[in-house]
C-alpha angles and dihedrals in degrees: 000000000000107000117199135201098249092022093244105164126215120216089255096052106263123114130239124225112223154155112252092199086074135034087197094071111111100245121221137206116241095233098064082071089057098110087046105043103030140070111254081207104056089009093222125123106289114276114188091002110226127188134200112232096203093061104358091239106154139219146157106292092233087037087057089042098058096050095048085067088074109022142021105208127100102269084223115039093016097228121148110270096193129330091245124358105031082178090082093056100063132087138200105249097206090174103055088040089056089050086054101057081038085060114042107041113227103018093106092058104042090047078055091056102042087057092050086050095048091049096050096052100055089045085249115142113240117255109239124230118257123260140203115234118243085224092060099070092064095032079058092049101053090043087060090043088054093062129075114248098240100055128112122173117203106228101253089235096077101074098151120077105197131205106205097207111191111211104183136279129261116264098272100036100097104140112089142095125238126261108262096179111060090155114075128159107198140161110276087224090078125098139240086246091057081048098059095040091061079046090053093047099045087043098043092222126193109247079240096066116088124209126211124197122193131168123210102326100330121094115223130241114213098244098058119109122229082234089061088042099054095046094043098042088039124182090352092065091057137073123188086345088309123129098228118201118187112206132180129198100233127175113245113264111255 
């Protein structure tokens, strides 16, 4: 049964999304927002939204959980989440899961009562949400007065600085934009492959187009890390103490 945000009910049983401020707005059905807002594993609204970080395919987070017992491959696009503990590679997606219960009233609370319910029936005591300390607001106030306006610290994380360099695209593939952001600081922890996924959404790339990513003269695998790059290339992959990765849009081989 389609839920809206002001409950507003079509003819056929789904409901439209609207403002109520105007009767002019163009009103939508909210399941036209399915592929965006459900599981494809249980294939109810998102509950714990959790995201892959290999392909950003999303799920319920006990739903994912429970998949990644027997297999560790994406239940949507099959690629290898991780060899061996797929676990390490997902990541709790607060925003989406805030349009969702946005989006369908009364999710959220009755999500909070089946897990009272849950709790108390197993004699369990019920975890309490987590609060923010009254005290943190002005810790947090004279932290910032403590520091001097014009300085900005650089998460110690992010340890690589990258050069995107485009080298062209492969005669068909017409339809992208061009990369606005050749400048990226990243952990050198993360992969060509998330490399090429932040390429394939700034780009808007077709799924048929396929990017290759090569540094110096050595062309990348997917599952190197820019840490491992930069140590096995050496001096020739940077360039003014970037890392500089050279990547082309080609059509899959037949």
């Amino acid at each position: 049964m389609s839920t809206s945000l002001y409950g507003s009910r079509s003819h056929d049983g789904s409901t439209n999304v609207s403002n109520s401020d105007s009767e002019d707005e163009p009103k939508l059905p909210l399941n036209q927002f399915y592929p965006y807002i459900r599981c494809a594993l249980c294939c109810g609204f998102l509950i714990d939204a959790t995201t892959i970080t290999e392909c950003l395919h999303t799920f319920c987070k006990s739903c994912i959980v429970k998949h990644f017992f027997h297999s560790n491959r994406c239940p949507t696009c099959s690629i290898v989440v991780h060899q061996t503990q797929p676990l390490y590679n997902i990541r709790p997606d607060r925003q989406l899961q805030d349009i969702v219960y946005k989006m369908v009233p009364f999710l959220e609370d009755l999500e909070r009562v089946q897990m009272t319910t849950f709790y108390k029936d197993r004699g369990l005591e019920v975890p309490k949400p987590v609060g923010v300390s009254p005290q943190g607001p002005a810790v947090l106030r004279r932290q910032k007065k403590d520091l001097p306006q014009s300085v900005f610290t650089i998460p110690p994380e992010l340890d690589v600085s990258l050069v995107l360099e485009f080298v062209g695209a492969e005669e068909g593939i017409n339809n992208y934009k061009p990369l606005e952001r050749r400048y990226v600081r990243v952990s050198g922890e993360a992969t060509v492959r998330h490399v090429e996924l932040f390429i394939r959404r700034k780009m808007e790339l077709s799924p048929s187009c396929q990017v290759d990513m090569a540094c110096g003269d050595h062309l990348l695998d997917h599952y190197q890390s820019l840490k491992d790059i930069q140590n096995s290339v050496g001096k020739e992959a940077l360039q003014d103490g970037l890392l500089v990765l050279h990547f082309g849009l080609v059509l899959p081989s037949q």
